[in-house]
mmCIF file of C-alpha atoms in Angstrom:
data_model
loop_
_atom_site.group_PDB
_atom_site.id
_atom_site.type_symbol
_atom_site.label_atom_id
_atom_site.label_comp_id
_atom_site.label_asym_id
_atom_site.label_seq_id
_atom_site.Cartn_x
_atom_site.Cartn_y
_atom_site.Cartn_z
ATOM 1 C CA UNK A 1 125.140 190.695 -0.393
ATOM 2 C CA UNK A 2 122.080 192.637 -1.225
ATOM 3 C CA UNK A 3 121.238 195.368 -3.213
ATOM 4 C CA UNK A 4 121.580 198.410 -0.735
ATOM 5 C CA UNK A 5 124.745 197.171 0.080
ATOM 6 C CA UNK A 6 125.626 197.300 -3.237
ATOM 7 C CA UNK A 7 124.088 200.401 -4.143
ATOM 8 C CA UNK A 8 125.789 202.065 -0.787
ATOM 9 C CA UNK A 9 128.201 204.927 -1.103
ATOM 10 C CA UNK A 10 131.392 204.128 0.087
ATOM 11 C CA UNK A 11 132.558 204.712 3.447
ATOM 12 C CA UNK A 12 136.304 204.622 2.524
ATOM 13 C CA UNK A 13 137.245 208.266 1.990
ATOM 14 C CA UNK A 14 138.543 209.764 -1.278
ATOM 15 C CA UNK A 15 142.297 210.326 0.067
ATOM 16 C CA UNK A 16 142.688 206.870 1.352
ATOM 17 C CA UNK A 17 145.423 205.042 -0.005
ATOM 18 C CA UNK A 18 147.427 202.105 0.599
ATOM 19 C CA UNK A 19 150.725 203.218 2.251
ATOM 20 C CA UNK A 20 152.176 199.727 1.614
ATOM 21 C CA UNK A 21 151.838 196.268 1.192
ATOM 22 C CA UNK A 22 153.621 192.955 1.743
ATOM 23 C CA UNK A 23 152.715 189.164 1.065
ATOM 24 C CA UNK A 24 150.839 188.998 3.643
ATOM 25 C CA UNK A 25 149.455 192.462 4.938
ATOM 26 C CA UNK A 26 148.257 196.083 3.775
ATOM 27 C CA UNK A 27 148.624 199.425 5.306
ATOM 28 C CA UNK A 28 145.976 201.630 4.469
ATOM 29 C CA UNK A 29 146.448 205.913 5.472
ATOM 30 C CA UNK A 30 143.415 207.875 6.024
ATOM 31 C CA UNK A 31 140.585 205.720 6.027
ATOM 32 C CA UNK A 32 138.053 208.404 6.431
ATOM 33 C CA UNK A 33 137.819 211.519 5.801
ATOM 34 C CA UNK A 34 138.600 214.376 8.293
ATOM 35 C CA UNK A 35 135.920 215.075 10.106
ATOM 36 C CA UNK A 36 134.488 211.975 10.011
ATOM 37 C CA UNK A 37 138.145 210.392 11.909
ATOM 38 C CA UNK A 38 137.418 213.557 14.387
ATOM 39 C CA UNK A 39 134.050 211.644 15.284
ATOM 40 C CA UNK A 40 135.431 208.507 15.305
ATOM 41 C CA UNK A 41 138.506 209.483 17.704
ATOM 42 C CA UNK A 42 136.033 211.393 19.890
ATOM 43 C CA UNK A 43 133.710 208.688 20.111
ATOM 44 C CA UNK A 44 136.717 205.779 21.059
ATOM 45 C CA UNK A 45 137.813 208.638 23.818
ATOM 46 C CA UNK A 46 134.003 208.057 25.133
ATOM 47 C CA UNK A 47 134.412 204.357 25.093
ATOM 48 C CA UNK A 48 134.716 202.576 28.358
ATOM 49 C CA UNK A 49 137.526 200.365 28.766
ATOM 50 C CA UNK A 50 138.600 197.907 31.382
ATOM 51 C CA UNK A 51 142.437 196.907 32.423
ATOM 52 C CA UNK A 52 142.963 192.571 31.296
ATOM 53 C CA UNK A 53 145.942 190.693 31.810
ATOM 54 C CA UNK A 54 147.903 190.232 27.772
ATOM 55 C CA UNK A 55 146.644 186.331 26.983
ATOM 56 C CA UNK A 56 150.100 185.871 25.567
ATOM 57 C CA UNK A 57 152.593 187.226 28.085
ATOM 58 C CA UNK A 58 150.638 187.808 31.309
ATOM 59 C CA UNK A 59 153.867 188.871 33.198
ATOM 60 C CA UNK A 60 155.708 191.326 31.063
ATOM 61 C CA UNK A 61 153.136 192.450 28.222
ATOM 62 C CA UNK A 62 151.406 194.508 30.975
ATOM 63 C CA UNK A 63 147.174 195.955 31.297
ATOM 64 C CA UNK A 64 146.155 196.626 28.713
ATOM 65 C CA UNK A 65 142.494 198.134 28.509
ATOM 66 C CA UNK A 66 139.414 196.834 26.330
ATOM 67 C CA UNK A 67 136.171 197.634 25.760
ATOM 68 C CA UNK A 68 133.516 194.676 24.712
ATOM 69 C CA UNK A 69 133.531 192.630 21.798
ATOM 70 C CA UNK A 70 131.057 192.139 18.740
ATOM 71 C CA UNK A 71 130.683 189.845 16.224
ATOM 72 C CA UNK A 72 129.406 190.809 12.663
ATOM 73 C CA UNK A 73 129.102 189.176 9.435
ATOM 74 C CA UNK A 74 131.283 190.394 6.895
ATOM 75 C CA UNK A 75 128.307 191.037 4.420
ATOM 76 C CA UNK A 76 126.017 192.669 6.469
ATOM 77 C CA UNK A 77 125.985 196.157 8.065
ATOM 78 C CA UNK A 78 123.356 197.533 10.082
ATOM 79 C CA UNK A 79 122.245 201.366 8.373
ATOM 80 C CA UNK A 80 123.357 203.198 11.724
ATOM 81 C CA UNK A 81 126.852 201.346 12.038
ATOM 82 C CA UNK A 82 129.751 203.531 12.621
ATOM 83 C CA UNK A 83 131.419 204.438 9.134
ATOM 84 C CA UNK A 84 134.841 203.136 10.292
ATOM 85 C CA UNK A 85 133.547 200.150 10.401
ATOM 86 C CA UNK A 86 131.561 200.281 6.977
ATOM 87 C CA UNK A 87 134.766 201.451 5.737
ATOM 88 C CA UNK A 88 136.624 198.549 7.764
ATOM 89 C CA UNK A 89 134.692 195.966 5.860
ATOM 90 C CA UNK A 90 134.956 197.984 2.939
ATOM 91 C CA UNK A 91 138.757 197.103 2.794
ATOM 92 C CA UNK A 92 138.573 194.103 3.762
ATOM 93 C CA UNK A 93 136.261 193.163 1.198
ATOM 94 C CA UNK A 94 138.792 194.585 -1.278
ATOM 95 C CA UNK A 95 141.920 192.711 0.024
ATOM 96 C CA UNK A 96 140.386 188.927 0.210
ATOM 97 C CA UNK A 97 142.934 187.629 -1.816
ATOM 98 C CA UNK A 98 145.761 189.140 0.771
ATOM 99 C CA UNK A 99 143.804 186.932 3.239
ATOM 100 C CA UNK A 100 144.013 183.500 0.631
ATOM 101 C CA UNK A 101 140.101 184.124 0.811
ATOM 102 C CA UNK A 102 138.908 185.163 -3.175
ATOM 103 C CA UNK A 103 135.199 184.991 -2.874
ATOM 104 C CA UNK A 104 134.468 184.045 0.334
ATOM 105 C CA UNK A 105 132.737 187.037 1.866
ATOM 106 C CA UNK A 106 129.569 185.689 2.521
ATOM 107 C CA UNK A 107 131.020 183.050 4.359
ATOM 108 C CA UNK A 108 133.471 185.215 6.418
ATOM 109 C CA UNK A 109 132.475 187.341 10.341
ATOM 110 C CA UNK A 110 134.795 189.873 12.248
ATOM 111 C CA UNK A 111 135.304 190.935 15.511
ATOM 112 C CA UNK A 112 134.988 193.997 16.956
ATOM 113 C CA UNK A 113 136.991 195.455 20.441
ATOM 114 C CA UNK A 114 138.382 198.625 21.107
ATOM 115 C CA UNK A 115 141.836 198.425 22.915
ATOM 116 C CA UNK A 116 143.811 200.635 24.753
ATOM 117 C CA UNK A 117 147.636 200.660 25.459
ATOM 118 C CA UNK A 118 149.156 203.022 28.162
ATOM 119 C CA UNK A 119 153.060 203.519 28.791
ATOM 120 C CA UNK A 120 154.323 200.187 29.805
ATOM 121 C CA UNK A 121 152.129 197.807 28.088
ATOM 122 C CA UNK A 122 152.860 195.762 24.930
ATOM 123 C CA UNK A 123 151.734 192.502 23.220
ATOM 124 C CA UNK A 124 154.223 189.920 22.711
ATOM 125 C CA UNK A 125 154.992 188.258 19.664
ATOM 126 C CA UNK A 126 152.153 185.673 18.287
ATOM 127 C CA UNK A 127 149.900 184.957 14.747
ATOM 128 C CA UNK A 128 146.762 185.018 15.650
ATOM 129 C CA UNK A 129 146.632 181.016 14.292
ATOM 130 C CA UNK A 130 143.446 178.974 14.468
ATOM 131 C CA UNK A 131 139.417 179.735 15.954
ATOM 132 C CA UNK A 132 138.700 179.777 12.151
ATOM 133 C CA UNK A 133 140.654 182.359 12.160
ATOM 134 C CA UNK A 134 141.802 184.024 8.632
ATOM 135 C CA UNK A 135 143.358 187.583 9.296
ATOM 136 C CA UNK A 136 143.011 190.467 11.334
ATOM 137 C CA UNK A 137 142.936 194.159 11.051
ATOM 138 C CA UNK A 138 144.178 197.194 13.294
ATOM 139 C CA UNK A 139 142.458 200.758 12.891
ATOM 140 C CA UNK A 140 144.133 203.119 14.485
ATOM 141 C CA UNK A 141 141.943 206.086 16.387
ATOM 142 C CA UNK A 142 143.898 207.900 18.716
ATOM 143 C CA UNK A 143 143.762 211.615 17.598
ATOM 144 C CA UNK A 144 147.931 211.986 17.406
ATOM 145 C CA UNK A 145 150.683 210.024 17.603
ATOM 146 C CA UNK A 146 154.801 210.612 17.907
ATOM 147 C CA UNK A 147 157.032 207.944 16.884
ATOM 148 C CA UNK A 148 158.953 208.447 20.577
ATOM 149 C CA UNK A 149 155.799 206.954 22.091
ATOM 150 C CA UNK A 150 156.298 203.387 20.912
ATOM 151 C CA UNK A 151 153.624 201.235 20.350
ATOM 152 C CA UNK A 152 154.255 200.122 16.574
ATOM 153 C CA UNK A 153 153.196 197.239 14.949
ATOM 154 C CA UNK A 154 155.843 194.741 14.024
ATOM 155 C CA UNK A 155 155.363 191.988 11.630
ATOM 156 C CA UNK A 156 157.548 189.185 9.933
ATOM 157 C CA UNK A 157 155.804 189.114 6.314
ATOM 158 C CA UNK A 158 156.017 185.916 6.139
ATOM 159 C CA UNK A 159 153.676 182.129 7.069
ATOM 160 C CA UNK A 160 155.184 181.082 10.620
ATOM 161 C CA UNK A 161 156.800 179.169 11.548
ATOM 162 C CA UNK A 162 156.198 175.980 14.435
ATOM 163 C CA UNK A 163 158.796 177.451 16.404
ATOM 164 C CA UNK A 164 157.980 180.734 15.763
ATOM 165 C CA UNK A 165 156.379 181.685 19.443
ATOM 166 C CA UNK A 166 160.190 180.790 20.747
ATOM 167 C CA UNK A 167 162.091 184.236 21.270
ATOM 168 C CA UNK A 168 165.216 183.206 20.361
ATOM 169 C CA UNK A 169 164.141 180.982 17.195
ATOM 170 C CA UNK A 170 162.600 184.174 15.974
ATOM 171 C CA UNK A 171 165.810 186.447 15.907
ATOM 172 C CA UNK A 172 166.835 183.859 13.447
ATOM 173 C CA UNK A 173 164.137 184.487 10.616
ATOM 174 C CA UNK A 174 165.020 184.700 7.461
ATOM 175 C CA UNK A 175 162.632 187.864 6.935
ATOM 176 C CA UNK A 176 163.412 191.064 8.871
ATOM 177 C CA UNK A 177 160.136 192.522 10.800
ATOM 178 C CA UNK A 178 158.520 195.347 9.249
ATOM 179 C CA UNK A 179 157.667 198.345 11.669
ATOM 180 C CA UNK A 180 154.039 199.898 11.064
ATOM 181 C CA UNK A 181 154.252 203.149 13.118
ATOM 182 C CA UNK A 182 150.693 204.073 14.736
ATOM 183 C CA UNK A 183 149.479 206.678 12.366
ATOM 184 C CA UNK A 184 146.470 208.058 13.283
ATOM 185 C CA UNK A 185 143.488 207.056 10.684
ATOM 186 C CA UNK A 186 145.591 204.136 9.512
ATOM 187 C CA UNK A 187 144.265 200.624 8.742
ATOM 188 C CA UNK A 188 146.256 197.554 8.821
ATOM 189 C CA UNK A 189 144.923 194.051 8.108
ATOM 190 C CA UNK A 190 146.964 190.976 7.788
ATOM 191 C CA UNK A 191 146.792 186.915 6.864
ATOM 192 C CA UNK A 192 146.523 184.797 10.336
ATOM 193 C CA UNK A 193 149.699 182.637 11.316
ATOM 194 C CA UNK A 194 151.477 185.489 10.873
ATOM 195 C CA UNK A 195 153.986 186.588 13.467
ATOM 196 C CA UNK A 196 153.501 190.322 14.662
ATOM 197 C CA UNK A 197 153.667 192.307 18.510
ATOM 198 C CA UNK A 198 152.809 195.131 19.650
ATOM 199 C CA UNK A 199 155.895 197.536 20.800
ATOM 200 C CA UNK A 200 155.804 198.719 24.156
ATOM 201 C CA UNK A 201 154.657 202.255 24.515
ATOM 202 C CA UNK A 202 157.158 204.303 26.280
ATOM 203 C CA UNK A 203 157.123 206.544 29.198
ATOM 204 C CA UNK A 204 157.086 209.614 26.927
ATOM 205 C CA UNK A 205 153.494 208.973 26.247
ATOM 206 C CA UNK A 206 152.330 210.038 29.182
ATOM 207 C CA UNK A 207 148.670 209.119 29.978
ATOM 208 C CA UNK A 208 148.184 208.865 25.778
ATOM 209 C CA UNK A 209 146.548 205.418 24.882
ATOM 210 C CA UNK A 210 147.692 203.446 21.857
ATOM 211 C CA UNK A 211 143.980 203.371 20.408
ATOM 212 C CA UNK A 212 142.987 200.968 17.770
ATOM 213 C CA UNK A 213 139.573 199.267 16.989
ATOM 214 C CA UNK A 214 141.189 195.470 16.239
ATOM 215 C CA UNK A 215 139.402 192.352 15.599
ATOM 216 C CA UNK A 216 139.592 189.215 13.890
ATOM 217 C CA UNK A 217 138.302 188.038 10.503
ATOM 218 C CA UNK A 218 137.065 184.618 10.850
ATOM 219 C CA UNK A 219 135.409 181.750 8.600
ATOM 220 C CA UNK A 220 132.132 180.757 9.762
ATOM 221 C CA UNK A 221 131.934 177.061 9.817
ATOM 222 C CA UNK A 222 128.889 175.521 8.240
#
């Protein structure tokens, strides 16, 4: 890391906390400040997104709608990068040891993709397991959000299992889901091969979008 990275003032704001925690995630509440959230949820509104087919559950899980993908190094942002995703890293950074990853930051990358869920759509159980793959993290950016509208994040705090893609093995687990509601300005990251969905968003969201920047925190191999 060099110095200016060091030196940098935080992008996290001064109200965020963390909401909660588990074994194997964090929920963090208002990542930025404000005004700066305002930009960010303004910007994502901006951001074009096109309908693809859920990788997991092409038949039920519905379009959902995504916009690009970028890959960054965990160490390293550029001086006009969004602060979201200064502040992103930022908490990341902080919660290595959630991932089973103490001091490996210069080793580690992330994705970047904006996604979009309207009424309808949801992602079906899976953990995000191999690619290099460590964690993952879900940043929340639509400007509001009512619990009737669906679209929380579920996930079994706990490693998974090898039958753990099976729907009816699952409704067996030892650990009851936990239920992340989408709050807007909320961060969520979480260890890989751990079980989590997406909850459908209902019909009483109109033409809202579930918005979230999401990605993937990987281990560059040497």
């Amino acid at each position: 890391m060099n110095l200016a990275t060091l030196l940098a003032t935080p992008a996290t704001g001064p109200d965020a906390r963390i909401h909660s925690r588990g074994d194997r995630y964090v929920v963090i509440d208002d990542l930025l400040p404000s005004a700066d959230f305002e930009a960010t949820a303004d910007t994502f509104a901006r951001t074009r997104l096109k309908p693809v087919l859920s990788t997991i559950d092409p038949v039920y899980d519905g379009f959902a709608h995504r916009g690009g993908e970028e890959k960054q190094r965990l160490t390293h942002t550029a001086d006009d990068a969004p602060r979201w995703q200064r502040a992103v890293k930022e908490q990341i950074r902080a919660h290595l040891d959630l991932l089973a990853a103490p001091g490996a930051e210069d080793r580690l990358s992330l994705t970047l993709s904006a996604w979009g869920y309207p009424a309808g759509t949801r992602l079906s159980w899976h953990n995000d397991a191999g690619a290099g793959r460590i964690g993952a993290y879900v940043y929340f950016t639509h400007p509001t959000w009512s619990s009737d509208w669906g679209g929380g994040l579920a996930l079994i705090d706990e490693e998974s299992r090898a039958d753990a893609t099976d729907g009816n093995a699952l409704v067996h687990t030892a650990t009851h889901p936990t239920l992340v509601l989408p709050r807007p300005n909320r961060l969520v990251v979480f260890r890989a091969h751990t079980m989590h969905a997406v909850q459908r968003v209902d019909a009483t969201a109109g033409d809202r979008l579930r918005r979230t920047w999401t990605g993937f925190i990987t281990e560059d191999t040497p």
